[in-house]
Short mmCIF file of C-alpha atoms in Angstrom, two decimals:
data_model
loop_
_atom_site.label_atom_id
_atom_site.label_comp_id
_atom_site.label_asym_id
_atom_site.label_seq_id
_atom_site.Cartn_x
_atom_site.Cartn_y
_atom_site.Cartn_z
CA MET Q 1 -20.92 -36.67 45.93
CA GLU Q 2 -19.72 -37.84 42.55
CA LYS Q 3 -22.34 -35.69 40.81
CA ILE Q 4 -21.21 -32.59 42.73
CA MET Q 5 -17.59 -33.30 41.81
CA ARG Q 6 -18.52 -33.67 38.16
CA ILE Q 7 -20.45 -30.38 38.15
CA LEU Q 8 -17.58 -28.63 39.95
CA PHE Q 9 -15.10 -30.03 37.43
CA LEU Q 10 -17.21 -28.79 34.49
CA LEU Q 11 -17.55 -25.37 36.12
CA ILE Q 12 -13.79 -25.06 36.61
CA CYS Q 13 -13.11 -26.16 33.04
CA THR Q 14 -15.50 -23.62 31.50
CA THR Q 15 -14.14 -20.81 33.69
CA LEU Q 16 -10.57 -21.62 32.70
CA TRP Q 17 -11.53 -21.82 29.02
CA THR Q 18 -13.26 -18.42 29.02
CA LEU Q 19 -10.38 -16.79 30.93
CA SER Q 20 -7.61 -18.23 28.77
CA SER Q 21 -8.70 -17.00 25.36
CA GLY Q 22 -9.75 -13.57 24.12
CA ASP Q 23 -13.33 -13.07 23.05
CA THR Q 24 -14.57 -14.51 19.83
CA CYS Q 25 -16.92 -12.96 17.32
CA VAL Q 26 -20.26 -14.58 16.62
CA ASN Q 27 -21.84 -13.89 13.21
CA PRO Q 28 -19.22 -11.42 11.94
CA VAL Q 29 -20.58 -8.75 9.59
CA VAL Q 30 -17.86 -6.89 7.75
CA LYS Q 31 -18.02 -3.64 5.80
CA SER Q 32 -14.67 -3.10 4.11
CA GLU Q 33 -12.82 -0.66 1.90
CA VAL Q 34 -9.64 -1.71 0.14
CA TYR Q 35 -6.95 0.46 -1.41
CA THR Q 36 -3.99 -0.74 -3.49
CA THR Q 37 -1.26 1.27 -5.19
CA THR Q 38 -2.08 2.22 -8.79
CA GLU Q 39 0.88 4.37 -9.80
CA THR Q 40 4.48 3.48 -9.06
CA GLN Q 41 5.47 7.16 -8.99
CA MET Q 42 3.17 7.72 -6.02
CA SER Q 43 4.73 4.89 -4.02
CA THR Q 44 8.04 3.03 -4.32
CA GLN Q 45 6.34 -0.08 -2.91
CA THR Q 46 2.93 -1.57 -3.58
CA VAL Q 47 0.74 -1.04 -0.52
CA VAL Q 48 -2.52 -2.74 0.35
CA ILE Q 49 -4.74 -1.02 2.92
CA VAL Q 50 -7.83 -2.77 4.23
CA ASP Q 51 -10.14 -0.58 6.33
CA PHE Q 52 -13.07 -2.44 7.77
CA GLU Q 53 -15.87 -2.18 10.30
CA LEU Q 54 -16.78 -5.34 12.17
CA THR Q 55 -20.05 -6.00 13.97
CA CYS Q 56 -20.56 -9.16 16.00
CA SER Q 57 -23.90 -10.28 17.40
CA ASN Q 58 -22.30 -11.03 20.80
CA LYS Q 59 -20.57 -7.59 21.07
CA PRO Q 60 -17.23 -8.85 22.43
CA GLN Q 61 -15.25 -6.57 24.72
CA ASP Q 62 -11.78 -7.88 24.12
CA LEU Q 63 -11.46 -9.13 20.56
CA HIS Q 64 -7.98 -9.55 19.10
CA LEU Q 65 -7.82 -9.82 15.34
CA TYR Q 66 -4.94 -11.04 13.17
CA ALA Q 67 -4.74 -10.73 9.40
CA GLU Q 68 -2.80 -12.94 7.02
CA PHE Q 69 -1.85 -11.81 3.51
CA ASN Q 70 0.57 -13.53 1.17
CA GLY Q 71 2.09 -15.55 3.97
CA ARG Q 72 2.59 -12.63 6.35
CA THR Q 73 0.52 -12.35 9.54
CA VAL Q 74 0.02 -9.08 11.41
CA PRO Q 75 -2.18 -7.94 14.29
CA ALA Q 76 -5.00 -5.64 13.22
CA SER Q 77 -4.94 -2.06 14.45
CA LYS Q 78 -8.06 -0.44 15.84
CA THR Q 79 -8.97 3.21 15.39
CA THR Q 80 -9.20 5.09 18.67
CA ASN Q 81 -12.83 6.07 18.27
CA SER Q 82 -14.98 3.32 16.89
CA ASN Q 83 -15.05 -0.36 16.01
CA LYS Q 84 -13.15 0.31 12.80
CA TYR Q 85 -9.99 -1.65 12.12
CA GLN Q 86 -7.16 -1.30 9.64
CA VAL Q 87 -4.50 -3.64 8.35
CA SER Q 88 -1.76 -2.60 5.94
CA PHE Q 89 0.71 -4.59 3.90
CA THR Q 90 3.59 -3.44 1.74
CA GLY Q 91 5.67 -5.29 -0.81
CA GLU Q 92 7.77 -4.75 -3.90
CA HIS Q 93 5.87 -3.99 -7.10
CA LYS Q 94 7.26 -7.11 -8.75
CA LYS Q 95 6.12 -9.34 -5.91
CA LEU Q 96 2.57 -7.96 -5.92
CA PRO Q 97 1.39 -7.97 -9.53
CA GLY Q 98 -2.21 -7.25 -10.45
CA GLY Q 99 -4.74 -9.91 -9.59
CA HIS Q 100 -7.03 -11.22 -6.89
CA TYR Q 101 -5.74 -11.71 -3.38
CA VAL Q 102 -7.44 -12.77 -0.16
CA VAL Q 103 -6.79 -11.37 3.31
CA ARG Q 104 -7.72 -13.90 5.98
CA PHE Q 105 -8.72 -12.85 9.47
CA PHE Q 106 -8.36 -14.84 12.69
CA ASP Q 107 -9.31 -14.33 16.32
CA ASP Q 108 -7.13 -15.56 19.20
CA ASP Q 109 -8.17 -19.25 19.01
CA LEU Q 110 -7.97 -19.50 15.25
CA TYR Q 111 -4.64 -17.65 15.29
CA SER Q 112 -3.13 -20.20 17.67
CA GLU Q 113 -4.35 -22.93 15.31
CA LEU Q 114 -2.65 -21.10 12.43
CA ARG Q 115 0.60 -20.87 14.41
CA LYS Q 116 0.40 -24.56 15.21
CA ALA Q 117 -0.04 -25.37 11.52
CA GLN Q 118 2.89 -23.10 10.62
CA ARG Q 119 5.17 -24.74 13.21
CA SER Q 120 4.37 -28.24 12.05
CA SER Q 121 4.71 -27.09 8.39
CA ASP Q 122 1.12 -28.09 7.65
CA ASP Q 123 -0.97 -26.49 4.95
CA THR Q 124 -2.00 -23.16 6.48
CA SER Q 125 -4.71 -22.58 3.89
CA SER Q 126 -6.82 -25.27 5.53
CA VAL Q 127 -7.04 -23.38 8.85
CA LYS Q 128 -10.51 -21.98 9.43
CA THR Q 129 -10.82 -18.19 9.38
CA LEU Q 130 -13.18 -15.80 11.11
CA PHE Q 131 -13.85 -14.06 7.80
CA ASN Q 132 -12.03 -13.20 4.57
CA ILE Q 133 -11.76 -9.98 2.62
CA ASN Q 134 -11.06 -10.08 -1.12
CA VAL Q 135 -8.55 -7.69 -2.62
CA SER Q 136 -8.66 -6.96 -6.33
CA HIS Q 137 -5.40 -5.25 -7.28
CA GLN Q 138 -5.26 -3.72 -10.72
CA GLY Q 139 -1.48 -3.56 -10.64
CA ALA Q 140 0.80 -0.58 -10.09
CA SER Q 141 1.44 1.01 -13.47
CA ALA Q 142 4.58 2.88 -14.41
CA GLY Q 143 2.88 4.71 -17.27
CA PRO Q 144 1.82 3.63 -20.78
CA TRP Q 145 3.94 1.02 -22.60
CA VAL Q 146 4.81 3.32 -25.51
CA SER Q 147 4.84 7.01 -24.78
CA THR Q 148 3.02 9.33 -27.17
CA GLU Q 149 6.17 11.13 -28.30
CA HIS Q 150 7.60 7.81 -29.53
CA VAL Q 151 4.35 7.11 -31.40
CA ALA Q 152 4.50 10.58 -32.97
CA ALA Q 153 8.15 10.10 -33.99
CA LEU Q 154 7.37 6.71 -35.54
CA ALA Q 155 4.42 8.15 -37.46
CA ALA Q 156 6.58 10.98 -38.78
CA ILE Q 157 9.30 8.55 -39.91
CA LEU Q 158 6.66 6.38 -41.60
CA VAL Q 159 5.23 9.33 -43.56
CA TRP Q 160 8.72 10.43 -44.61
CA TYR Q 161 9.56 6.88 -45.71
CA LEU Q 162 6.44 6.58 -47.87
CA ALA Q 163 7.15 9.94 -49.50
CA TYR Q 164 10.80 9.03 -50.12
CA THR Q 165 10.05 5.67 -51.72
CA THR Q 166 7.34 7.20 -53.91
CA ARG Q 167 9.74 9.94 -55.01
CA SER Q 168 12.46 7.42 -55.81
CA GLN Q 169 10.02 5.38 -57.87
CA LEU Q 170 8.97 8.45 -59.81
CA GLN Q 171 12.50 9.59 -60.48
CA SER Q 172 13.74 6.24 -61.63
CA MET U 1 42.38 -9.43 27.81
CA ARG U 2 40.68 -8.03 30.88
CA SER U 3 39.28 -5.02 28.99
CA LEU U 4 37.85 -7.41 26.39
CA PHE U 5 36.08 -9.31 29.18
CA VAL U 6 34.67 -6.04 30.57
CA VAL U 7 33.39 -5.00 27.15
CA PHE U 8 31.82 -8.41 26.70
CA ALA U 9 30.15 -8.21 30.12
CA VAL U 10 28.72 -4.76 29.39
CA PHE U 11 27.45 -6.00 26.04
CA CYS U 12 25.71 -8.95 27.74
CA VAL U 13 24.09 -6.70 30.32
CA VAL U 14 22.81 -4.30 27.70
CA LEU U 15 21.35 -7.08 25.59
CA GLY U 16 20.17 -9.40 28.31
CA ASP U 17 18.46 -6.85 30.50
CA ASN U 18 15.64 -6.30 28.02
CA GLU U 19 12.74 -7.78 29.90
CA ASN U 20 10.43 -5.03 28.74
CA ALA U 21 9.15 -4.15 25.33
CA GLN U 22 11.08 -1.53 23.41
CA LEU U 23 9.64 -0.06 20.24
CA LEU U 24 11.42 1.65 17.39
CA ALA U 25 9.20 3.50 14.97
CA SER U 26 9.91 4.98 11.56
CA LYS U 27 7.84 7.16 9.27
CA THR U 28 8.64 7.38 5.56
CA ILE U 29 7.05 8.94 2.51
CA LEU U 30 6.99 6.32 -0.22
CA ASN U 31 6.33 8.73 -3.11
CA GLN U 32 8.89 9.43 -5.79
CA TYR U 33 7.09 12.71 -6.41
CA ALA U 34 4.69 14.31 -3.93
CA VAL U 35 2.10 15.97 -6.14
CA GLU U 36 -0.77 18.27 -5.24
CA ASN U 37 -4.14 16.46 -5.42
CA LYS U 38 -2.54 13.07 -6.01
CA ASP U 39 -2.02 10.23 -3.52
CA LEU U 40 0.71 10.66 -0.92
CA THR U 41 1.70 7.33 0.63
CA VAL U 42 2.93 7.54 4.23
CA GLU U 43 4.29 4.35 5.81
CA TYR U 44 4.86 3.86 9.52
CA GLN U 45 6.83 0.84 10.72
CA ILE U 46 7.02 -0.20 14.36
CA TYR U 47 9.58 -2.78 15.49
CA ASN U 48 9.57 -4.39 18.92
CA ILE U 49 13.20 -5.04 19.81
CA GLY U 50 12.44 -5.79 23.45
CA GLY U 51 11.96 -9.06 25.28
CA SER U 52 8.23 -8.88 25.91
CA ALA U 53 5.09 -7.78 24.11
CA ALA U 54 4.16 -4.11 23.88
CA ILE U 55 0.60 -3.58 25.11
CA ASP U 56 -1.82 -0.95 23.80
CA THR U 57 0.53 0.67 21.32
CA GLN U 58 -1.00 3.90 20.11
CA LEU U 59 0.23 5.71 17.01
CA VAL U 60 -0.97 9.29 16.64
CA ASP U 61 0.08 11.57 13.81
CA LYS U 62 -0.99 15.17 14.23
CA SER U 63 1.54 16.59 11.79
CA PHE U 64 -0.82 16.83 8.80
CA PRO U 65 -3.20 19.78 9.27
CA GLU U 66 -6.71 19.45 7.87
CA SER U 67 -6.25 22.59 5.80
CA ASP U 68 -3.29 21.17 3.90
CA PHE U 69 -3.96 17.43 3.69
CA GLU U 70 -6.97 15.24 3.17
CA VAL U 71 -6.99 11.66 4.49
CA VAL U 72 -8.09 9.42 1.65
CA HIS U 73 -7.47 5.94 3.07
CA GLY U 74 -6.27 4.70 6.43
CA ASN U 75 -6.33 6.37 9.83
CA LEU U 76 -3.87 8.70 11.52
CA GLU U 77 -4.74 7.49 15.07
CA VAL U 78 -4.65 3.75 15.66
CA THR U 79 -3.99 1.28 18.46
CA TRP U 80 -2.49 -2.20 18.43
CA GLN U 81 -3.48 -4.24 21.46
CA ARG U 82 -0.38 -6.40 21.36
CA ILE U 83 2.90 -6.32 19.42
CA GLY U 84 4.90 -9.43 20.30
CA PRO U 85 8.65 -9.40 21.01
CA GLY U 86 10.67 -9.49 17.83
CA TYR U 87 7.64 -8.67 15.71
CA ASN U 88 7.05 -5.63 13.56
CA VAL U 89 3.94 -4.01 12.18
CA SER U 90 3.51 -1.57 9.35
CA HIS U 91 0.78 0.98 8.93
CA VAL U 92 0.06 2.94 5.76
CA VAL U 93 -2.04 6.06 5.30
CA ILE U 94 -2.91 7.67 1.96
CA LEU U 95 -3.18 11.46 2.04
CA ARG U 96 -3.87 14.00 -0.63
CA PRO U 97 -2.01 17.34 -0.41
CA LYS U 98 -4.31 20.27 -1.03
CA LYS U 99 -1.51 22.78 -1.64
CA SER U 100 1.84 22.71 -3.36
CA GLY U 101 5.09 24.05 -1.95
CA TYR U 102 7.60 22.98 0.69
CA PHE U 103 6.32 21.01 3.65
CA ASN U 104 8.23 19.86 6.69
CA PHE U 105 7.21 16.25 7.40
CA THR U 106 7.63 15.86 11.16
CA SER U 107 7.40 12.90 13.54
CA ALA U 108 4.33 11.08 14.75
CA GLU U 109 3.95 10.05 18.41
CA ILE U 110 3.72 6.56 19.84
CA SER U 111 2.84 5.43 23.34
CA TYR U 112 2.81 1.90 24.71
CA LEU U 113 2.93 -0.10 27.93
CA PRO U 114 6.31 -1.88 28.06
CA SER U 115 4.90 -4.91 29.89
CA GLU U 116 1.60 -6.40 31.02
CA THR U 117 2.10 -5.05 34.54
CA ALA U 118 3.30 -1.57 33.59
CA LYS U 119 1.14 1.34 34.72
CA GLU U 120 2.81 4.27 33.03
CA PRO U 121 2.86 4.36 29.22
CA GLN U 122 6.19 4.82 27.51
CA LEU U 123 6.14 7.72 25.03
CA GLY U 124 8.21 8.03 21.91
CA TYR U 125 8.43 9.56 18.46
CA THR U 126 8.80 8.12 15.00
CA SER U 127 11.57 9.28 12.71
CA ALA U 128 10.77 12.34 10.63
CA PRO U 129 11.12 12.29 6.82
CA GLY U 130 12.19 15.94 6.83
CA GLU U 131 11.36 18.72 4.43
CA GLY U 132 10.01 17.82 1.05
CA GLY U 133 8.54 19.64 -1.89
CA ILE U 134 4.99 19.07 -3.06
CA VAL U 135 4.95 19.65 -6.81
CA SER U 136 2.00 21.58 -8.20
CA PHE U 137 -0.32 19.54 -10.38
CA LYS U 138 0.27 21.79 -13.41
CA ASP U 139 4.03 21.22 -13.38
CA TYR U 140 3.68 17.48 -12.82
CA ASP U 141 1.16 17.15 -15.63
CA ARG U 142 3.34 19.14 -18.02
CA LYS U 143 6.24 16.78 -17.35
CA PHE U 144 4.54 13.41 -17.03
CA SER U 145 1.16 13.24 -18.69
CA SER U 146 0.87 11.54 -22.05
CA HIS U 147 -0.17 14.71 -23.96
CA VAL U 148 -2.39 12.80 -26.40
CA LEU U 149 -4.49 15.87 -27.10
CA ASP U 150 -1.41 17.99 -27.83
CA TRP U 151 0.00 15.45 -30.27
CA SER U 152 -3.36 15.10 -32.05
CA ALA U 153 -3.55 18.87 -32.42
CA PHE U 154 -0.01 18.83 -33.84
CA ALA U 155 -1.00 16.13 -36.36
CA VAL U 156 -4.01 18.17 -37.46
CA MET U 157 -1.80 21.25 -37.87
CA THR U 158 0.73 19.42 -40.06
CA LEU U 159 -2.06 18.10 -42.29
CA PRO U 160 -2.29 21.23 -44.54
CA SER U 161 1.46 21.49 -45.22
CA LEU U 162 1.66 17.80 -46.13
CA GLY U 163 -1.82 17.30 -47.50
CA ILE U 164 -2.04 20.16 -50.01
CA PRO U 165 1.09 19.26 -52.07
CA PHE U 166 0.09 15.59 -51.96
CA LEU U 167 -3.40 16.31 -53.28
CA LEU U 168 -2.02 18.57 -56.00
CA TRP U 169 0.40 15.87 -57.12
CA ARG U 170 -2.32 13.26 -56.94
CA SER U 171 -4.73 15.23 -59.09
CA SER U 172 -2.10 16.01 -61.73
CA LYS U 173 -0.93 12.38 -61.74
CA THR U 174 -4.40 10.99 -62.34
CA LYS U 175 -5.01 13.61 -65.03
CA TYR U 176 -1.74 12.73 -66.78
CA GLU U 177 -2.41 9.01 -66.58
CA GLY U 178 -5.87 9.60 -67.96
CA ILE U 179 -4.43 11.47 -70.96
CA LYS U 180 -1.80 8.75 -71.45
CA ALA U 181 -4.42 5.98 -71.38
CA ALA U 182 -6.62 7.92 -73.83
CA LYS U 183 -3.63 8.39 -76.18
CA LYS U 184 -2.81 4.69 -76.04
CA ALA U 185 -6.36 3.70 -76.75
CA ALA U 186 -6.53 6.08 -79.69
#
């Protein structure tokens, strides 16, 4: 009797556990493509686009993905046709200088752990992720530091100055 | 006093009766200049101002014909399984205009289920950025490129008018100083 109760209890627990959470991904394999803004004239804000294709060995039917970048967490969008996902982030140019960034991805369970850590003000970087994607941002440039016409003007002034001083020396 | 109470009651009803999800969507072009054959950054932002999560939110943008725009990064048809109440998502697509001229940037379409039990999807449109001009690459380059080649050509062209008098002076100077030194030695 006690054995049957124990088995029944375990069965109920596992059923509840599988029903309560979304699917998880076993052995995630990610193929990603990252784009970041390179010219400030082409975008008033720096954007980061991460397109990726995810394959899991257990082929989950109902996988929810969340991405975290620079402290902001968003749900991942899925393209209508295939198992390709996209996450996008925008920010001011000053707040996203060139450098290396990491986008962390969570499934439902890991995301709830992240939320728990955020609520109790714990260190969110210690929460385990499903996988990470590295972003190498070369920085959004507003053009060269010194424009060529300024260089040309300076060179012209320099030549004139040399000629003038030489002439003054000769005439003195 | 009574009218104030009525206004307050209406306000409460309008705000409080938001059990379902309600999405507001905007579409903006982030470029300062839209240039032919250069990146065009299109940002979509979806805000859920309702009281529950929006399920299966689909964003479809059919306003960029294949003949005029090329999708470089991102996707024009995406789905979010769940957008929580009070949350917002942003979506960015990078396009490349194939032609220059005026283009009317129109709205994209969104559809979502306002609650978990809803059967009929709610349809809506994003805001439209309106008509904008796509500058031709030639004009943009003439105004904004660094023109290094042009300036180098200019420097080479000024070389004869500066160089020839300088060389003449130089040769006569060295000749004169040579004569002077010879005279002194003698």
